[in-house]
Tab-separated table of C-alpha atoms and ligand atoms in Angstrom:
chain	number	residue	atom	x	y	z
A	1	MET	CA	136.745	30.593	88.749
A	2	ILE	CA	140.057	30.129	90.487
A	3	ARG	CA	142.230	27.851	88.376
A	4	ASP	CA	144.715	26.747	91.019
A	5	PRO	CA	143.595	27.798	94.505
A	6	GLU	CA	146.959	27.074	96.104
A	7	SER	CA	149.125	29.191	93.804
A	8	PHE	CA	146.455	31.904	93.636
A	9	SER	CA	146.396	32.175	97.408
A	10	ILE	CA	150.204	32.600	97.394
A	11	LEU	CA	149.857	35.388	94.830
A	12	LEU	CA	147.144	37.141	96.857
A	13	ASP	CA	149.367	36.927	99.963
A	14	THR	CA	152.216	38.486	97.962
A	15	VAL	CA	149.942	41.324	96.824
A	16	SER	CA	148.703	41.902	100.384
A	17	ARG	CA	152.296	41.983	101.636
A	18	LEU	CA	153.202	44.510	98.908
A	19	VAL	CA	150.214	46.611	99.993
A	20	ARG	CA	151.078	46.537	103.710
A	21	GLU	CA	154.857	46.791	103.524
A	22	LYS	CA	155.507	48.938	100.436
A	23	LEU	CA	152.412	50.729	99.139
A	24	ILE	CA	150.591	52.039	102.221
A	25	PRO	CA	153.838	53.437	103.723
A	26	ARG	CA	154.474	55.364	100.448
A	27	GLU	CA	150.964	56.839	100.004
A	28	ALA	CA	151.844	60.251	101.433
A	29	GLU	CA	154.935	60.435	99.211
A	30	VAL	CA	152.852	59.590	96.110
A	31	THR	CA	150.429	62.393	96.979
A	32	GLU	CA	153.298	64.779	97.539
A	33	ILE	CA	155.185	64.082	94.308
A	34	ASP	CA	152.054	63.234	92.230
A	35	GLU	CA	153.834	60.208	90.788
A	36	ILE	CA	154.173	56.494	91.466
A	37	PRO	CA	157.872	56.151	92.337
A	38	ALA	CA	159.904	54.307	89.706
A	39	ASP	CA	160.992	51.565	92.135
A	40	ILE	CA	157.354	50.696	92.855
A	41	VAL	CA	156.489	50.618	89.145
A	42	ALA	CA	159.515	48.348	88.624
A	43	GLU	CA	158.415	46.048	91.453
A	44	MET	CA	154.884	45.831	90.023
A	45	ARG	CA	156.426	44.916	86.668
A	46	THR	CA	158.561	42.202	88.223
A	47	MET	CA	155.541	40.755	90.003
A	48	GLY	CA	153.727	40.519	86.643
A	49	LEU	CA	150.949	42.867	87.726
A	50	PHE	CA	150.857	44.705	84.374
A	51	GLY	CA	149.970	41.433	82.666
A	52	LEU	CA	147.396	40.018	85.080
A	53	THR	CA	144.613	39.694	82.530
A	54	ILE	CA	146.640	39.221	79.358
A	55	PRO	CA	146.598	35.598	78.117
A	56	GLU	CA	149.535	33.436	79.144
A	57	GLU	CA	150.527	32.813	75.519
A	58	TYR	CA	151.403	36.533	75.299
A	59	GLY	CA	153.367	36.575	78.530
A	60	GLY	CA	150.555	37.562	80.907
A	61	LEU	CA	149.100	35.663	83.848
A	62	GLY	CA	145.815	34.981	82.050
A	63	PHE	CA	143.680	35.727	85.088
A	64	THR	CA	140.051	34.702	85.137
A	65	SER	CA	137.533	37.366	86.125
A	66	GLU	CA	137.265	35.997	89.654
A	67	GLU	CA	141.051	36.043	90.052
A	68	GLU	CA	141.178	39.566	88.644
A	69	VAL	CA	138.542	41.044	90.957
A	70	LEU	CA	140.004	39.384	94.046
A	71	THR	CA	143.423	40.806	93.152
A	72	SER	CA	141.972	44.280	92.573
A	73	MET	CA	140.237	44.184	95.951
A	74	ALA	CA	143.509	43.208	97.649
A	75	LEU	CA	145.570	45.813	95.751
A	76	CYS	CA	143.074	48.623	96.366
A	77	TYR	CA	143.390	48.255	100.104
A	78	ALA	CA	146.249	50.672	99.322
A	79	SER	CA	145.526	53.981	97.577
A	80	PRO	CA	143.694	53.244	94.295
A	81	VAL	CA	146.303	55.218	92.346
A	82	PHE	CA	148.733	52.293	92.527
A	83	ARG	CA	146.159	50.115	90.721
A	84	SER	CA	145.553	52.905	88.249
A	85	ARG	CA	149.184	52.722	87.120
A	86	ILE	CA	148.763	49.091	86.016
A	87	GLY	CA	145.019	49.399	85.378
A	88	THR	CA	145.126	50.478	81.759
A	89	ASN	CA	147.352	47.472	80.896
A	90	THR	CA	145.180	45.019	82.825
A	91	GLY	CA	142.015	46.751	81.611
A	92	ILE	CA	140.852	49.374	79.142
A	93	GLY	CA	144.195	50.052	77.419
A	94	ALA	CA	144.792	46.418	76.409
A	95	GLN	CA	141.460	44.599	76.478
A	96	GLY	CA	140.338	45.934	73.093
A	97	ILE	CA	143.256	44.031	71.560
A	98	VAL	CA	142.714	40.985	73.810
A	99	ILE	CA	138.998	40.749	73.001
A	100	ASP	CA	138.826	41.782	69.331
A	101	GLY	CA	142.409	42.108	68.031
A	102	THR	CA	143.787	40.084	65.107
A	103	ALA	CA	146.471	37.451	65.747
A	104	GLU	CA	149.127	39.882	64.401
A	105	GLN	CA	147.920	42.738	66.626
A	106	LYS	CA	147.979	40.496	69.691
A	107	GLN	CA	151.449	39.241	68.858
A	108	LYS	CA	152.756	42.757	68.263
A	109	TYR	CA	151.411	44.516	71.365
A	110	LEU	CA	150.285	42.124	74.098
A	111	PRO	CA	153.712	40.823	75.184
A	112	ARG	CA	154.977	44.394	75.722
A	113	LEU	CA	151.770	45.397	77.544
A	114	ALA	CA	151.947	42.259	79.706
A	115	SER	CA	155.516	42.928	80.782
A	116	GLY	CA	154.766	46.588	81.454
A	117	GLU	CA	157.431	47.625	78.931
A	118	ILE	CA	154.773	49.899	77.439
A	119	THR	CA	151.650	51.396	78.993
A	120	GLY	CA	148.335	51.145	77.189
A	121	SER	CA	145.661	53.830	77.232
A	122	PHE	CA	142.007	53.999	76.134
A	123	ALA	CA	140.956	57.099	74.209
A	124	LEU	CA	137.169	57.297	73.956
A	125	THR	CA	136.018	60.454	75.778
A	126	GLU	CA	136.182	63.819	73.981
A	127	PRO	CA	135.527	67.410	75.019
A	128	GLU	CA	131.961	67.189	73.661
A	129	SER	CA	131.349	63.465	73.970
A	130	GLY	CA	131.354	61.913	77.442
A	131	SER	CA	128.318	59.832	78.415
A	132	ASP	CA	127.107	59.981	74.792
A	133	ALA	CA	130.196	58.143	73.641
A	134	GLY	CA	128.650	57.177	70.288
A	135	SER	CA	128.571	60.836	69.227
A	136	LEU	CA	132.362	61.173	69.197
A	137	LYS	CA	133.816	63.511	66.590
A	138	THR	CA	137.397	62.361	66.064
A	139	THR	CA	137.628	61.406	62.409
A	140	ALA	CA	139.631	58.752	60.600
A	141	ARG	CA	139.656	59.517	56.901
A	142	ARG	CA	140.785	56.785	54.500
A	143	ASP	CA	143.839	57.645	52.398
A	144	GLY	CA	145.022	54.704	50.290
A	145	ASP	CA	146.045	51.951	52.678
A	146	HIS	CA	146.179	54.405	55.591
A	147	TYR	CA	143.791	56.427	57.754
A	148	ILE	CA	144.365	60.023	58.820
A	149	LEU	CA	143.124	60.802	62.345
A	150	ASN	CA	142.049	64.262	63.479
A	151	GLY	CA	140.411	65.330	66.740
A	152	SER	CA	141.036	65.366	70.454
A	153	LYS	CA	140.374	63.124	73.423
A	154	ARG	CA	139.886	64.233	77.016
A	155	TYR	CA	140.638	62.926	80.562
A	156	ILE	CA	142.590	59.989	79.174
A	157	THR	CA	144.015	57.911	82.007
A	158	ASN	CA	147.754	57.231	81.809
A	159	ALA	CA	148.054	59.265	78.576
A	160	PRO	CA	151.280	60.899	79.821
A	161	GLU	CA	152.794	57.427	80.394
A	162	ALA	CA	151.260	55.688	77.375
A	163	GLY	CA	153.220	53.949	74.623
A	164	VAL	CA	150.118	52.841	72.747
A	165	PHE	CA	146.532	54.060	72.564
A	166	THR	CA	143.244	52.361	71.679
A	167	VAL	CA	141.526	55.214	69.847
A	168	MET	CA	137.864	55.280	68.896
A	169	ALA	CA	137.392	57.390	65.748
A	170	ARG	CA	134.732	57.869	63.120
A	171	THR	CA	135.519	56.072	59.837
A	172	ASP	CA	132.061	56.659	58.379
A	173	LEU	CA	132.319	60.421	58.124
A	174	GLN	CA	128.598	60.823	57.261
A	175	SER	CA	127.443	58.980	60.378
A	176	LYS	CA	126.623	60.653	63.698
A	177	ASP	CA	126.180	57.616	65.943
A	178	ALA	CA	127.936	54.531	67.243
A	179	LYS	CA	127.711	52.629	63.935
A	180	GLY	CA	130.345	54.732	62.134
A	181	VAL	CA	133.044	54.263	64.779
A	182	SER	CA	136.176	52.110	64.476
A	183	ALA	CA	138.858	51.332	67.063
A	184	PHE	CA	142.492	51.951	66.131
A	185	ILE	CA	145.774	51.013	67.742
A	186	VAL	CA	147.914	54.155	67.623
A	187	GLU	CA	151.498	54.231	68.793
A	188	ARG	CA	152.567	57.167	70.932
A	189	ASN	CA	155.425	58.253	68.708
A	190	THR	CA	153.254	58.569	65.569
A	191	PRO	CA	153.820	62.053	64.067
A	192	GLY	CA	150.938	64.442	64.820
A	193	LEU	CA	149.959	62.769	68.095
A	194	SER	CA	150.558	64.918	71.164
A	195	VAL	CA	149.605	64.667	74.826
A	196	GLY	CA	148.568	67.757	76.777
A	197	PRO	CA	149.730	68.630	80.283
A	198	ALA	CA	148.472	66.369	83.092
A	199	ASP	CA	145.078	67.516	84.442
A	200	ARG	CA	144.809	68.983	87.948
A	201	LYS	CA	142.174	66.825	89.627
A	202	MET	CA	140.159	66.745	92.863
A	203	GLY	CA	141.978	63.602	93.992
A	204	GLN	CA	143.896	60.604	92.674
A	205	ARG	CA	147.216	62.406	92.869
A	206	GLY	CA	149.807	60.069	91.398
A	207	SER	CA	147.444	58.897	88.655
A	208	HIS	CA	147.513	61.043	85.553
A	209	THR	CA	144.958	62.019	82.939
A	210	ALA	CA	145.465	64.349	79.982
A	211	ASP	CA	144.128	65.392	76.596
A	212	VAL	CA	145.401	63.509	73.562
A	213	ILE	CA	145.455	65.490	70.323
A	214	PHE	CA	145.458	64.010	66.812
A	215	ASP	CA	146.633	66.376	64.107
A	216	ASN	CA	146.755	64.518	60.791
A	217	VAL	CA	147.972	61.330	62.460
A	218	ARG	CA	148.621	58.780	59.723
A	219	VAL	CA	148.192	55.123	60.667
A	220	PRO	CA	148.102	51.991	58.490
A	221	ALA	CA	144.642	50.573	57.785
A	222	SER	CA	145.886	47.380	59.476
A	223	SER	CA	145.781	49.208	62.811
A	224	ILE	CA	141.981	48.920	63.012
A	225	ILE	CA	141.324	46.493	65.853
A	226	GLY	CA	140.149	43.196	64.402
A	227	GLY	CA	140.625	44.563	60.895
A	228	LYS	CA	136.902	45.398	60.542
A	229	LYS	CA	135.713	48.989	60.429
A	230	GLY	CA	132.504	50.087	62.106
A	231	GLN	CA	133.025	47.730	65.050
A	232	GLY	CA	134.888	50.160	67.310
A	233	PHE	CA	131.994	51.221	69.504
A	234	LYS	CA	131.119	47.594	70.250
A	235	THR	CA	134.755	46.877	71.066
A	236	ALA	CA	134.733	49.850	73.462
A	237	MET	CA	131.532	48.620	75.124
A	238	LYS	CA	132.893	45.091	75.560
A	239	VAL	CA	136.042	46.557	77.116
A	240	LEU	CA	133.895	48.657	79.442
A	241	ASP	CA	131.773	45.672	80.529
A	242	LYS	CA	134.890	44.033	81.862
A	243	ALA	CA	136.326	47.262	83.217
A	244	ARG	CA	133.148	48.242	85.080
A	245	LEU	CA	133.100	44.985	86.995
A	246	ASN	CA	136.718	45.507	87.930
A	247	ILE	CA	136.028	49.074	89.091
A	248	ALA	CA	133.366	47.619	91.387
A	249	ALA	CA	136.124	45.441	92.867
A	250	VAL	CA	138.392	48.495	93.168
A	251	CYS	CA	135.599	50.293	95.096
A	252	THR	CA	135.184	47.290	97.386
A	253	GLY	CA	138.904	47.159	98.239
A	254	ALA	CA	138.999	50.912	98.910
A	255	ALA	CA	135.877	50.653	101.091
A	256	GLU	CA	137.470	47.858	103.150
A	257	ARG	CA	140.456	50.097	103.830
A	258	LEU	CA	138.247	53.079	104.736
A	259	LEU	CA	136.233	50.959	107.143
A	260	ASP	CA	139.364	49.575	108.808
A	261	GLU	CA	140.685	53.137	109.219
A	262	ALA	CA	137.355	54.170	110.782
A	263	LEU	CA	137.222	51.134	113.079
A	264	ARG	CA	140.785	51.654	114.273
A	265	TYR	CA	140.131	55.330	114.995
A	266	ALA	CA	136.826	54.564	116.732
A	267	LYS	CA	138.607	52.161	119.096
A	268	GLU	CA	141.450	54.618	119.849
A	269	ARG	CA	139.561	57.900	120.116
A	270	GLN	CA	138.219	58.583	123.595
A	271	GLN	CA	135.290	60.936	124.261
A	272	PHE	CA	132.955	61.174	127.232
A	273	GLY	CA	135.392	58.871	129.030
A	274	LYS	CA	135.341	55.934	126.638
A	275	PRO	CA	136.294	54.927	123.077
A	276	ILE	CA	133.801	56.347	120.588
A	277	ALA	CA	133.384	52.796	119.213
A	278	GLU	CA	131.259	52.119	122.287
A	279	PHE	CA	128.627	54.639	121.193
A	280	GLN	CA	125.775	53.085	119.266
A	281	LEU	CA	125.496	55.942	116.757
A	282	VAL	CA	129.111	55.303	115.757
A	283	GLN	CA	128.472	51.556	115.723
A	284	ALA	CA	125.575	52.122	113.306
A	285	MET	CA	127.909	53.816	110.822
A	286	LEU	CA	130.423	50.976	111.138
A	287	ALA	CA	127.729	48.319	110.789
A	288	ASP	CA	126.055	49.915	107.766
A	289	SER	CA	129.445	50.159	106.056
A	290	LYS	CA	130.274	46.525	106.808
A	291	ALA	CA	126.936	45.300	105.435
A	292	GLU	CA	127.255	47.379	102.273
A	293	ILE	CA	130.820	46.225	101.617
A	294	TYR	CA	129.691	42.629	102.045
A	295	ALA	CA	126.907	43.235	99.528
A	296	ALA	CA	129.297	44.785	96.979
A	297	ARG	CA	131.814	41.978	97.424
A	298	SER	CA	129.113	39.372	96.900
A	299	MET	CA	127.830	41.108	93.765
A	300	VAL	CA	131.295	41.418	92.265
A	301	LEU	CA	132.190	37.790	92.908
A	302	GLU	CA	128.886	36.488	91.607
A	303	ALA	CA	129.198	38.510	88.397
A	304	ALA	CA	132.840	37.487	87.934
A	305	ARG	CA	131.945	33.799	88.295
A	306	LYS	CA	129.139	34.233	85.795
A	307	LYS	CA	131.567	35.825	83.332
A	308	ASP	CA	134.032	32.988	83.857
A	309	GLY	CA	131.162	30.630	83.053
A	310	GLY	CA	130.901	32.284	79.634
A	311	GLU	CA	127.751	34.326	80.320
A	312	ASN	CA	127.152	37.906	79.207
A	313	ILE	CA	127.420	40.170	82.245
A	314	THR	CA	126.668	43.629	80.819
A	315	LEU	CA	123.739	43.974	83.238
A	316	GLU	CA	125.580	42.559	86.240
A	317	ALA	CA	128.694	44.676	85.596
A	318	SER	CA	126.573	47.824	85.563
A	319	CYS	CA	124.682	46.740	88.700
A	320	ALA	CA	127.951	46.051	90.513
A	321	LYS	CA	129.604	49.283	89.345
A	322	LEU	CA	126.561	51.367	90.278
A	323	PHE	CA	126.200	49.834	93.721
A	324	ALA	CA	129.898	49.667	94.616
A	325	ALA	CA	130.759	53.197	93.421
A	326	GLU	CA	127.864	54.691	95.387
A	327	MET	CA	128.642	52.427	98.351
A	328	VAL	CA	132.276	53.488	98.627
A	329	GLY	CA	131.145	57.126	98.576
A	330	ARG	CA	128.901	56.486	101.579
A	331	VAL	CA	131.598	54.495	103.384
A	332	ALA	CA	134.144	57.277	102.782
A	333	ASP	CA	131.697	59.851	104.104
A	334	ARG	CA	131.056	57.815	107.260
A	335	ALA	CA	134.800	57.238	107.727
A	336	VAL	CA	135.346	61.014	107.681
A	337	GLN	CA	132.374	61.462	110.046
A	338	ILE	CA	133.772	58.955	112.541
A	339	HIS	CA	137.149	60.716	112.417
A	340	GLY	CA	135.462	64.061	113.115
A	341	GLY	CA	137.761	67.051	112.629
A	342	ALA	CA	140.741	64.712	112.209
A	343	GLY	CA	139.092	63.287	109.076
A	344	TYR	CA	139.013	66.727	107.480
A	345	MET	CA	142.760	67.185	107.831
A	346	GLN	CA	145.084	66.402	104.950
A	347	ALA	CA	147.287	64.284	107.205
A	348	SER	CA	144.480	61.754	107.396
A	349	ALA	CA	144.233	58.849	104.932
A	350	VAL	CA	140.445	59.075	104.963
A	351	GLU	CA	140.529	62.707	103.789
A	352	ARG	CA	142.593	61.675	100.760
A	353	LEU	CA	140.551	58.548	100.058
A	354	TYR	CA	137.301	60.525	100.335
A	355	ARG	CA	138.450	62.662	97.385
A	356	ASP	CA	139.976	59.718	95.505
A	357	VAL	CA	136.837	57.570	95.542
A	358	ARG	CA	134.601	60.379	94.265
A	359	LEU	CA	135.927	59.555	90.812
A	360	PHE	CA	134.347	56.107	90.800
A	361	ARG	CA	130.830	57.482	90.379
A	362	LEU	CA	132.033	59.313	87.266
A	363	PHE	CA	134.535	57.382	85.203
A	364	GLU	CA	134.078	54.266	83.064
A	365	GLY	CA	130.417	55.328	82.894
A	366	THR	CA	128.687	57.538	85.468
A	367	SER	CA	126.218	56.042	87.930
A	368	GLN	CA	123.460	57.431	85.714
A	369	ILE	CA	124.868	55.582	82.681
A	370	GLN	CA	124.885	52.348	84.720
A	371	GLN	CA	121.221	52.972	85.624
A	372	LEU	CA	120.462	53.508	81.949
A	373	VAL	CA	122.241	50.282	80.914
A	374	ILE	CA	120.423	48.312	83.648
A	375	ALA	CA	117.005	49.724	82.741
A	376	ARG	CA	117.560	49.128	79.005
A	377	HIS	CA	118.371	45.489	79.711
A	378	MET	CA	115.317	45.080	81.924
A	379	LEU	CA	113.045	46.571	79.281
A	380	LYS	CA	114.600	44.449	76.529
A	381	GLU	CA	114.278	41.238	78.527
A	382	SER	CA	110.693	41.902	79.557
B	401	LIG	N1	128.643	44.857	74.375
B	401	LIG	C1	128.574	44.680	73.034
B	401	LIG	N2	127.873	45.531	72.209
B	401	LIG	C2	127.240	46.557	72.800
B	401	LIG	C3	127.264	46.783	74.184
B	401	LIG	C4	128.000	45.877	74.987
B	401	LIG	N3	128.067	46.039	76.314
B	401	LIG	N4	126.544	47.894	74.472
B	401	LIG	C5	126.071	48.343	73.292
B	401	LIG	N5	126.495	47.528	72.293
B	401	LIG	C6	126.170	47.643	70.871
B	401	LIG	C7	124.648	47.667	70.674
B	401	LIG	O1	124.127	46.347	70.602
B	401	LIG	C8	124.488	48.423	69.380
B	401	LIG	O2	124.742	47.563	68.300
B	401	LIG	P1	123.710	47.451	67.059
B	401	LIG	O3	123.750	48.831	66.428
B	401	LIG	O4	124.305	46.409	66.188
B	401	LIG	O5	122.388	47.116	67.617
B	401	LIG	C9	125.641	49.431	69.442
B	401	LIG	O6	126.618	48.897	70.369
B	401	LIG	C10	125.186	50.788	69.907
B	401	LIG	O7	124.615	50.612	71.196
B	401	LIG	P2	123.540	51.635	71.798
B	401	LIG	O8	122.505	51.921	70.767
B	401	LIG	O9	123.104	51.091	73.110
B	401	LIG	O10	124.438	52.947	71.964
B	401	LIG	P3	124.125	54.342	72.616
B	401	LIG	O11	124.704	55.372	71.728
B	401	LIG	O12	122.694	54.434	72.982
B	401	LIG	O13	125.050	54.331	73.937
B	401	LIG	C11	125.648	53.958	76.232
B	401	LIG	C12	124.941	53.424	74.947
B	401	LIG	C13	125.475	52.810	77.234
B	401	LIG	C14	125.039	55.216	76.767
B	401	LIG	C15	127.154	54.176	75.921
B	401	LIG	O14	127.339	55.298	75.095
B	401	LIG	C16	127.976	54.351	77.177
B	401	LIG	O15	128.353	53.370	77.829
B	401	LIG	N6	128.313	55.627	77.562
B	401	LIG	C17	129.241	55.888	78.641
B	401	LIG	C18	130.639	56.000	78.116
B	401	LIG	C19	131.693	55.669	79.127
B	401	LIG	O16	131.541	54.758	79.940
B	401	LIG	N7	132.812	56.369	79.067
B	401	LIG	C20	133.899	56.081	79.923
B	401	LIG	C21	135.175	56.295	79.177
B	401	LIG	S1	136.553	55.375	79.801
B	401	LIG	C22	137.022	56.102	81.228
B	401	LIG	O17	136.286	56.752	81.875
B	401	LIG	C23	138.383	55.804	81.697
B	401	LIG	C24	139.339	56.936	81.579
B	401	LIG	O18	140.374	56.795	80.982
B	401	LIG	C25	139.073	58.173	82.319
């Protein structure tokens, strides 16, 4: 659903202009310094990008799902690390509060997340609990009207930048599964909370992940999201439903860029006396990529519209994430293939994007987890 097509189209044009004029020209610099430059972060704040999906009453733009995915596609025509900088505020680092938070929690945190004054971060994964998220070991032991958190989280996006974390921890210390988990809002400066050094990754330079360590971190009982213990795993899953659909949009935007890079190169590069775009084997790679991007785009939009219509889209989000993450991997591979040796060189955008997009088959649920979610739904419905 697009609430006001005219003003939304102006916003999308503004995002596309930002991408073309400011973000793409700075991609090499971001890779070099492994940081989104402060002036770009400031510009994204001014444009309201940190608050895209936060309700208007808390200072955000209150985007519908369709508006969100279209914006992500447009933004991710530039390196996906720019989106990653705002992505925990528009997604996993704020949505727990948006979806399940109490009125007080929303009032306290959402305005600052919407403005980008603070960065949110989502702490679910642990050293021994990745795909099996319900087995997490971080504990939250009750102590009067407080909880004491102990444990560690791994690969947490934007942890080095974060001002506030959504932390899934076990409040039922006897339990071993998803039922004993609660979600907490934990402020960065709480004593005992520390963030490890930024991880050295295959790609996505400029977007940071790190361990987050909880050593007797004392938080008020009122920091449980929604005020109800034992609901944290469900909150995390609801957040991920929304996030997975958006990652499918991110993959689609990145694939569009990769295909344009490949098409441009195929038209310029001459071999055997003519542009390689005139060879049918190259055309096949371009055509397959175009068709697959169209399919991903259609899936994402259909699922987003369904969500805006109030329907549950757990199945559709997993379908879209599975297809789009695998699709962008194939498109990236073909883009490198069309570039030949030039695509293997670090000066080439497709070399960098090839490594960047590999992440999408892994994070916010691997492709195999999406298959599992899809199959479980099919079996349940039959
Ligand atoms: N919405 C609401 N509730 C849900 C739900 C959803 N989408 N999915 C599950 N639930 C509920 C279930 O109904 C169930 O509730 P009841 O006990 O009341 O019936 C409860 O949650 C437990 O569900 P399951 O039994 O299905 O749980 P499971 O332990 O079998 O796990 C899983 C299911 C799909 C495998 C899940 O563990 C999962 O998604 N794993 C992948 C984790 C993941 O995506 N991690 C990514 C971390 S974030 C990230 O990558 C970003 C970063 O910062 C790097």
